[in-house]
Amino acid sequence: MNKGQERSPRKAKGQGVERREEILAAALRLFTQLGVHAVSTRQIAQAVGISQPTLYAYFPTKADIGMELHSRAFALLAQGLASGADRRSDTPEGFVAMLRIYVDFGLQNPDMYRIAFMSEGAALRTWWRENDPTLSPSTASTYGVLRREMTEMHARGLTVDVDPETLTQSVWSGMHGLVSLMIAKPGFPWVEREALINAHLWVIVRGVLKAV
Amino acid sequence: MNKGQERSPRKAKGQGVERREEILAAALRLFTQLGVHAVSTRQIAQAVGISQPTLYAYFPTKADIGMELHSRAFALLAQGLASGADRRSDTPEGFVAMLRIYVDFGLQNPDMYRIAFMSEGAALRTWWRENDPTLSPSTASTYGVLRREMTEMHARGLTVDVDPETLTQSVWSGMHGLVSLMIAKPGFPWVEREALINAHLWVIVRGVLKAV
Amino acid sequence: MNKGQERSPRKAKGQGVERREEILAAALRLFTQLGVHAVSTRQIAQAVGISQPTLYAYFPTKADIGMELHSRAFALLAQGLASGADRRSDTPEGFVAMLRIYVDFGLQNPDMYRIAFMSEGAALRTWWRENDPTLSPSTASTYGVLRREMTEMHARGLTVDVDPETLTQSVWSGMHGLVSLMIAKPGFPWVEREALINAHLWVIVRGVLKAV
Amino acid sequence: MNKGQERSPRKAKGQGVERREEILAAALRLFTQLGVHAVSTRQIAQAVGISQPTLYAYFPTKADIGMELHSRAFALLAQGLASGADRRSDTPEGFVAMLRIYVDFGLQNPDMYRIAFMSEGAALRTWWRENDPTLSPSTASTYGVLRREMTEMHARGLTVDVDPETLTQSVWSGMHGLVSLMIAKPGFPWVEREALINAHLWVIVRGVLKAV
DNA sequence: TATGAATGAGTCTTCATTCAT
DNA sequence: GATGAATGAAGACTCATTCAT
């Protein structure tokens, strides 16, 4: 029904691939709406408009659907960040703008973000085990974009006197904190959204850069 | 029907309250290890060493176990924060020390923290509905401790020129980000723990206070 | 709580017998309110104000409670009928009055009547099996009172020309039909109760007696 | 976990509707044999020769099976009565013949009759609540056939001087009494069946009609 | 390719009953 | 004589998955 989030398939050969995408889209919607464990294959199949067994023509297992979504979330984020990495971040304003990409991505794709970084805690861990995609190339790329930036700024003497790797992790944590809390606690009496995001990012930047 | 053979010996160890605690402990462990939805009453019972029905002598429902844990997590955190609230936070160092209480609590009680703030969003929402304890007095207290501090500092002109409520939410987000990420991604190549925490808190404090 | 229905115990020796009666009373109330299968020993115990295991000091089994109630129902009815059998039934009015005893008993003790004659169909049959108390002396007595009367009236030439045993069964059926339907279908739009009972009994009597 | 051994062969016999009927048949048998509450879905499934979950492909709930049976019982009875309603009942013999249809139906379909009119009162009430099908169109039809007849006879001055609605309920009760008792107490020393039925119906008719 | 039909394993929960004190 | 605590068996129902067409 909701075709909105569909991403262009890598290889749009037959009809099969489209189906696959439909399934993923439906699953993503349901997973994040109801929680991975609360969604049944029946629901997914029904949402797509196919029969339950047909699902198994596209994915060997329910877990595989989750895994694919997880991977994609990272890819998407990495891509988002990368596309903004060419912005000039040698000014505080530029840096804030760059961080803003991450935050916006999270808040605009809460489904994906949740799957990627708040993955129902251990719920999925059983599946992924040693194969945690957090540490995959995809993640590395996401995280790498940020680190590259920090390293460069550090080299230029713009940051406080702390090892860039540490700063990177701190900045990431800072951003993640806001995004995840806002996603997880929509009922909380947050102050006005724009103001909060802006303030928060400036807090981070002020904390990281030498003199602002 | 009744085999009449040697009945499994009754585990008459923990009386009333003790048993109850055993159950909570086991449940907490399992919930955070596997996710609330992935844990069955069978598993809990087995972990405690009792039969499934016995569980129902202590808790009317599986959900009630989760709720009790959730409540306790907040109570514990609130208590932890309160016990440190008397520290003087009129210096940056004092402020950092205060934030440190929160972070330490989270990292030392990852299970509780997870239940409290990372609680599988939708998964538990079904139980708690509009009654999200996140907004309960207990939480208010937790959050309130921080806000009171911020308000006071703001009044003294120590903070940057941003409304204290906003600053409070920013600081909270900052702390939560680090704690939750470290809990959720233990496999990530974090830099040395102490250094990271320290650096992160100083980033926050620097970002919030006027001139450090 | 409701002591109303308690019958005087045969031997009111210690306290034990009273307890026993309390249990029976509570069970009767619950059984007929909720249905035998829907009532648990817990409920019975709680209604009496004792613990579940204590029940087993008075009755070896839940089924035994049901059986005792069943037996008593018959005894009660037999006694009721017997007490009215001395009324003169040589007039149609007298006969109607006698039948009325049966009907009134049923409608005033729907619990007992149900247990006795509508015994949740097969629900209890599993227990009673070959031991159906319907055919017990107690029943015989109940039925016997009616038959004696019919036989006598037949001998006097008052009844239509049909074998008295057959007439007895017909009359019994007639009464049972009204009582059981009114008990079983309280929601049915019955006409005014008194009028219906009266009309029905006269229908029976007119059908049985020679000329009315 | 999955033993992977020879899976029990799937019983692919009865397609859709047939399967459904098989289930209903088995359920009817069990329900009337043991009582609705005493029958488990497992038993039903086993009686049909299918697995428990398969049941749920045909009926959303155990209660629904009961409800369908109940409805059918009424439909069947209504249909039986209707098919005989064209008989002329302006003579006593004709009236007896008409009543006979009801009685015969009950005795020939004791299971259905039981479900319809002796249905463990409270047991099913929980399911049907205010929606007691006894008062449904189907019932109304059943009952209505009889009432129409009575009304007409009353108008013709054939009946005793009692309001036809009352007479209808009396006649119905009379028939029900015989049918239900004979069904419920097969062990009772009834007189010869044909004679009893005939005598009973004549008792009723004599009691209702003015001069016979 | 897709699906109607079926299933083993498992879900939470309740029951009648018993053990040990 | 009573009970707190425990339990095996069973209750209805759902799930991910697979077989046969």
PDB file of N, CA, C and O in Angstrom, chain D residues 158-201:
ATOM      1  N   LEU D 158     -61.662 -23.165  19.171  1.00  0.00           N
ATOM      2  CA  LEU D 158     -61.400 -24.580  19.461  1.00  0.00           C
ATOM      3  C   LEU D 158     -60.700 -24.802  20.783  1.00  0.00           C
ATOM      4  O   LEU D 158     -60.780 -25.866  21.377  1.00  0.00           O
ATOM      5  N   THR D 159     -59.953 -23.803  21.235  1.00  0.00           N
ATOM      6  CA  THR D 159     -59.152 -24.009  22.447  1.00  0.00           C
ATOM      7  C   THR D 159     -59.912 -23.593  23.694  1.00  0.00           C
ATOM      8  O   THR D 159     -60.936 -22.927  23.619  1.00  0.00           O
ATOM      9  N   VAL D 160     -59.373 -24.007  24.811  1.00  0.00           N
ATOM     10  CA  VAL D 160     -59.939 -23.562  26.079  1.00  0.00           C
ATOM     11  C   VAL D 160     -59.747 -22.058  26.163  1.00  0.00           C
ATOM     12  O   VAL D 160     -58.975 -21.473  25.404  1.00  0.00           O
ATOM     13  N   ASP D 161     -60.387 -21.474  27.113  1.00  0.00           N
ATOM     14  CA  ASP D 161     -60.428 -20.026  27.145  1.00  0.00           C
ATOM     15  C   ASP D 161     -59.182 -19.444  27.828  1.00  0.00           C
ATOM     16  O   ASP D 161     -59.255 -18.890  28.937  1.00  0.00           O
ATOM     17  N   VAL D 162     -58.088 -19.588  27.142  1.00  0.00           N
ATOM     18  CA  VAL D 162     -56.819 -19.056  27.658  1.00  0.00           C
ATOM     19  C   VAL D 162     -56.106 -18.359  26.518  1.00  0.00           C
ATOM     20  O   VAL D 162     -56.171 -18.822  25.364  1.00  0.00           O
ATOM     21  N   ASP D 163     -55.459 -17.291  26.843  1.00  0.00           N
ATOM     22  CA  ASP D 163     -54.726 -16.524  25.838  1.00  0.00           C
ATOM     23  C   ASP D 163     -53.775 -17.413  25.046  1.00  0.00           C
ATOM     24  O   ASP D 163     -53.038 -18.215  25.613  1.00  0.00           O
ATOM     25  N   PRO D 164     -53.796 -17.303  23.725  1.00  0.00           N
ATOM     26  CA  PRO D 164     -53.040 -18.244  22.878  1.00  0.00           C
ATOM     27  C   PRO D 164     -51.539 -18.245  23.143  1.00  0.00           C
ATOM     28  O   PRO D 164     -50.886 -19.277  23.036  1.00  0.00           O
ATOM     29  N   GLU D 165     -50.980 -17.106  23.479  1.00  0.00           N
ATOM     30  CA  GLU D 165     -49.546 -17.059  23.773  1.00  0.00           C
ATOM     31  C   GLU D 165     -49.245 -17.990  24.952  1.00  0.00           C
ATOM     32  O   GLU D 165     -48.306 -18.786  24.913  1.00  0.00           O
ATOM     33  N   THR D 166     -50.051 -17.892  25.961  1.00  0.00           N
ATOM     34  CA  THR D 166     -49.861 -18.758  27.122  1.00  0.00           C
ATOM     35  C   THR D 166     -49.987 -20.219  26.730  1.00  0.00           C
ATOM     36  O   THR D 166     -49.173 -21.061  27.127  1.00  0.00           O
ATOM     37  N   LEU D 167     -50.996 -20.517  25.934  1.00  0.00           N
ATOM     38  CA  LEU D 167     -51.175 -21.902  25.510  1.00  0.00           C
ATOM     39  C   LEU D 167     -49.960 -22.399  24.723  1.00  0.00           C
ATOM     40  O   LEU D 167     -49.512 -23.521  24.883  1.00  0.00           O
ATOM     41  N   THR D 168     -49.474 -21.530  23.874  1.00  0.00           N
ATOM     42  CA  THR D 168     -48.309 -21.919  23.084  1.00  0.00           C
ATOM     43  C   THR D 168     -47.150 -22.319  23.985  1.00  0.00           C
ATOM     44  O   THR D 168     -46.515 -23.365  23.802  1.00  0.00           O
ATOM     45  N   GLN D 169     -46.904 -21.491  24.973  1.00  0.00           N
ATOM     46  CA  GLN D 169     -45.782 -21.790  25.856  1.00  0.00           C
ATOM     47  C   GLN D 169     -46.038 -23.065  26.646  1.00  0.00           C
ATOM     48  O   GLN D 169     -45.123 -23.844  26.915  1.00  0.00           O
ATOM     49  N   SER D 170     -47.265 -23.287  26.976  1.00  0.00           N
ATOM     50  CA  SER D 170     -47.592 -24.498  27.709  1.00  0.00           C
ATOM     51  C   SER D 170     -47.363 -25.727  26.841  1.00  0.00           C
ATOM     52  O   SER D 170     -46.767 -26.713  27.264  1.00  0.00           O
ATOM     53  N   VAL D 171     -47.849 -25.635  25.616  1.00  0.00           N
ATOM     54  CA  VAL D 171     -47.684 -26.781  24.717  1.00  0.00           C
ATOM     55  C   VAL D 171     -46.210 -27.056  24.454  1.00  0.00           C
ATOM     56  O   VAL D 171     -45.740 -28.188  24.493  1.00  0.00           O
ATOM     57  N   TRP D 172     -45.496 -25.997  24.212  1.00  0.00           N
ATOM     58  CA  TRP D 172     -44.063 -26.158  23.959  1.00  0.00           C
ATOM     59  C   TRP D 172     -43.398 -26.825  25.166  1.00  0.00           C
ATOM     60  O   TRP D 172     -42.641 -27.783  25.025  1.00  0.00           O
ATOM     61  N   SER D 173     -43.711 -26.321  26.339  1.00  0.00           N
ATOM     62  CA  SER D 173     -43.144 -26.907  27.550  1.00  0.00           C
ATOM     63  C   SER D 173     -43.486 -28.381  27.646  1.00  0.00           C
ATOM     64  O   SER D 173     -42.655 -29.216  27.996  1.00  0.00           O
ATOM     65  N   GLY D 174     -44.716 -28.689  27.333  1.00  0.00           N
ATOM     66  CA  GLY D 174     -45.139 -30.077  27.429  1.00  0.00           C
ATOM     67  C   GLY D 174     -44.314 -30.968  26.523  1.00  0.00           C
ATOM     68  O   GLY D 174     -43.822 -32.024  26.942  1.00  0.00           O
ATOM     69  N   MET D 175     -44.130 -30.530  25.313  1.00  0.00           N
ATOM     70  CA  MET D 175     -43.350 -31.347  24.372  1.00  0.00           C
ATOM     71  C   MET D 175     -41.895 -31.429  24.810  1.00  0.00           C
ATOM     72  O   MET D 175     -41.283 -32.489  24.820  1.00  0.00           O
ATOM     73  N   HIS D 176     -41.384 -30.295  25.163  1.00  0.00           N
ATOM     74  CA  HIS D 176     -39.991 -30.257  25.569  1.00  0.00           C
ATOM     75  C   HIS D 176     -39.741 -31.191  26.750  1.00  0.00           C
ATOM     76  O   HIS D 176     -38.714 -31.864  26.817  1.00  0.00           O
ATOM     77  N   GLY D 177     -40.672 -31.213  27.669  1.00  0.00           N
ATOM     78  CA  GLY D 177     -40.488 -32.057  28.842  1.00  0.00           C
ATOM     79  C   GLY D 177     -40.267 -33.505  28.457  1.00  0.00           C
ATOM     80  O   GLY D 177     -39.317 -34.140  28.922  1.00  0.00           O
ATOM     81  N   LEU D 178     -41.103 -33.997  27.600  1.00  0.00           N
ATOM     82  CA  LEU D 178     -40.968 -35.405  27.243  1.00  0.00           C
ATOM     83  C   LEU D 178     -39.656 -35.653  26.491  1.00  0.00           C
ATOM     84  O   LEU D 178     -38.893 -36.559  26.820  1.00  0.00           O
ATOM     85  N   VAL D 179     -39.431 -34.812  25.503  1.00  0.00           N
ATOM     86  CA  VAL D 179     -38.226 -35.012  24.698  1.00  0.00           C
ATOM     87  C   VAL D 179     -36.972 -34.936  25.555  1.00  0.00           C
ATOM     88  O   VAL D 179     -36.107 -35.813  25.506  1.00  0.00           O
ATOM     89  N   SER D 180     -36.881 -33.906  26.355  1.00  0.00           N
ATOM     90  CA  SER D 180     -35.642 -33.715  27.106  1.00  0.00           C
ATOM     91  C   SER D 180     -35.459 -34.810  28.152  1.00  0.00           C
ATOM     92  O   SER D 180     -34.345 -35.300  28.355  1.00  0.00           O
ATOM     93  N   LEU D 181     -36.524 -35.205  28.775  1.00  0.00           N
ATOM     94  CA  LEU D 181     -36.361 -36.266  29.778  1.00  0.00           C
ATOM     95  C   LEU D 181     -35.945 -37.574  29.133  1.00  0.00           C
ATOM     96  O   LEU D 181     -35.063 -38.280  29.629  1.00  0.00           O
ATOM     97  N   MET D 182     -36.585 -37.889  28.019  1.00  0.00           N
ATOM     98  CA  MET D 182     -36.225 -39.146  27.365  1.00  0.00           C
ATOM     99  C   MET D 182     -34.781 -39.121  26.880  1.00  0.00           C
ATOM    100  O   MET D 182     -34.085 -40.135  26.895  1.00  0.00           O
ATOM    101  N   ILE D 183     -34.360 -37.958  26.453  1.00  0.00           N
ATOM    102  CA  ILE D 183     -32.965 -37.854  26.019  1.00  0.00           C
ATOM    103  C   ILE D 183     -32.022 -37.925  27.215  1.00  0.00           C
ATOM    104  O   ILE D 183     -31.004 -38.615  27.198  1.00  0.00           O
ATOM    105  N   ALA D 184     -32.404 -37.207  28.272  1.00  0.00           N
ATOM    106  CA  ALA D 184     -31.478 -37.089  29.389  1.00  0.00           C
ATOM    107  C   ALA D 184     -31.419 -38.342  30.247  1.00  0.00           C
ATOM    108  O   ALA D 184     -30.404 -38.623  30.875  1.00  0.00           O
ATOM    109  N   LYS D 185     -32.510 -39.082  30.288  1.00  0.00           N
ATOM    110  CA  LYS D 185     -32.559 -40.250  31.178  1.00  0.00           C
ATOM    111  C   LYS D 185     -32.856 -41.526  30.416  1.00  0.00           C
ATOM    112  O   LYS D 185     -33.880 -42.181  30.650  1.00  0.00           O
ATOM    113  N   PRO D 186     -32.010 -41.889  29.526  1.00  0.00           N
ATOM    114  CA  PRO D 186     -32.292 -43.092  28.724  1.00  0.00           C
ATOM    115  C   PRO D 186     -32.369 -44.340  29.594  1.00  0.00           C
ATOM    116  O   PRO D 186     -32.975 -45.331  29.199  1.00  0.00           O
ATOM    117  N   GLY D 187     -31.770 -44.244  30.777  1.00  0.00           N
ATOM    118  CA  GLY D 187     -31.766 -45.429  31.641  1.00  0.00           C
ATOM    119  C   GLY D 187     -33.052 -45.599  32.432  1.00  0.00           C
ATOM    120  O   GLY D 187     -33.264 -46.625  33.075  1.00  0.00           O
ATOM    121  N   PHE D 188     -33.884 -44.608  32.391  1.00  0.00           N
ATOM    122  CA  PHE D 188     -35.104 -44.676  33.174  1.00  0.00           C
ATOM    123  C   PHE D 188     -36.062 -45.724  32.605  1.00  0.00           C
ATOM    124  O   PHE D 188     -36.118 -45.908  31.388  1.00  0.00           O
ATOM    125  N   PRO D 189     -36.791 -46.371  33.460  1.00  0.00           N
ATOM    126  CA  PRO D 189     -37.706 -47.430  32.962  1.00  0.00           C
ATOM    127  C   PRO D 189     -38.966 -46.870  32.321  1.00  0.00           C
ATOM    128  O   PRO D 189     -40.055 -46.972  32.874  1.00  0.00           O
ATOM    129  N   TRP D 190     -38.754 -46.262  31.187  1.00  0.00           N
ATOM    130  CA  TRP D 190     -39.888 -45.700  30.466  1.00  0.00           C
ATOM    131  C   TRP D 190     -40.827 -46.802  29.997  1.00  0.00           C
ATOM    132  O   TRP D 190     -40.402 -47.912  29.720  1.00  0.00           O
ATOM    133  N   VAL D 191     -42.088 -46.455  29.862  1.00  0.00           N
ATOM    134  CA  VAL D 191     -43.013 -47.421  29.257  1.00  0.00           C
ATOM    135  C   VAL D 191     -42.745 -47.439  27.757  1.00  0.00           C
ATOM    136  O   VAL D 191     -41.918 -46.686  27.266  1.00  0.00           O
ATOM    137  N   GLU D 192     -43.462 -48.225  27.069  1.00  0.00           N
ATOM    138  CA  GLU D 192     -43.179 -48.379  25.635  1.00  0.00           C
ATOM    139  C   GLU D 192     -43.224 -47.013  24.950  1.00  0.00           C
ATOM    140  O   GLU D 192     -44.154 -46.228  25.111  1.00  0.00           O
ATOM    141  N   ARG D 193     -42.240 -46.780  24.176  1.00  0.00           N
ATOM    142  CA  ARG D 193     -41.996 -45.470  23.609  1.00  0.00           C
ATOM    143  C   ARG D 193     -43.162 -44.892  22.818  1.00  0.00           C
ATOM    144  O   ARG D 193     -43.640 -43.790  23.102  1.00  0.00           O
ATOM    145  N   GLU D 194     -43.602 -45.646  21.846  1.00  0.00           N
ATOM    146  CA  GLU D 194     -44.694 -45.163  21.006  1.00  0.00           C
ATOM    147  C   GLU D 194     -45.916 -44.801  21.838  1.00  0.00           C
ATOM    148  O   GLU D 194     -46.503 -43.718  21.694  1.00  0.00           O
ATOM    149  N   ALA D 195     -46.233 -45.703  22.741  1.00  0.00           N
ATOM    150  CA  ALA D 195     -47.405 -45.479  23.578  1.00  0.00           C
ATOM    151  C   ALA D 195     -47.238 -44.216  24.413  1.00  0.00           C
ATOM    152  O   ALA D 195     -48.170 -43.402  24.546  1.00  0.00           O
ATOM    153  N   LEU D 196     -46.060 -44.044  24.938  1.00  0.00           N
ATOM    154  CA  LEU D 196     -45.815 -42.885  25.791  1.00  0.00           C
ATOM    155  C   LEU D 196     -45.972 -41.587  25.008  1.00  0.00           C
ATOM    156  O   LEU D 196     -46.665 -40.652  25.432  1.00  0.00           O
ATOM    157  N   ILE D 197     -45.316 -41.553  23.875  1.00  0.00           N
ATOM    158  CA  ILE D 197     -45.390 -40.333  23.069  1.00  0.00           C
ATOM    159  C   ILE D 197     -46.846 -40.029  22.713  1.00  0.00           C
ATOM    160  O   ILE D 197     -47.327 -38.916  22.884  1.00  0.00           O
ATOM    161  N   ASN D 198     -47.490 -41.035  22.240  1.00  0.00           N
ATOM    162  CA  ASN D 198     -48.871 -40.834  21.832  1.00  0.00           C
ATOM    163  C   ASN D 198     -49.738 -40.359  23.000  1.00  0.00           C
ATOM    164  O   ASN D 198     -50.467 -39.370  22.903  1.00  0.00           O
ATOM    165  N   ALA D 199     -49.609 -41.046  24.086  1.00  0.00           N
ATOM    166  CA  ALA D 199     -50.404 -40.674  25.259  1.00  0.00           C
ATOM    167  C   ALA D 199     -50.090 -39.245  25.683  1.00  0.00           C
ATOM    168  O   ALA D 199     -50.992 -38.444  25.968  1.00  0.00           O
ATOM    169  N   HIS D 200     -48.818 -38.929  25.705  1.00  0.00           N
ATOM    170  CA  HIS D 200     -48.415 -37.595  26.162  1.00  0.00           C
ATOM    171  C   HIS D 200     -48.973 -36.508  25.254  1.00  0.00           C
ATOM    172  O   HIS D 200     -49.511 -35.501  25.722  1.00  0.00           O
ATOM    173  N   LEU D 201     -48.878 -36.711  23.978  1.00  0.00           N
ATOM    174  CA  LEU D 201     -49.380 -35.693  23.064  1.00  0.00           C
ATOM    175  C   LEU D 201     -50.889 -35.546  23.196  1.00  0.00           C
ATOM    176  O   LEU D 201     -51.419 -34.436  23.148  1.00  0.00           O
TER     177      LEU D 201
END
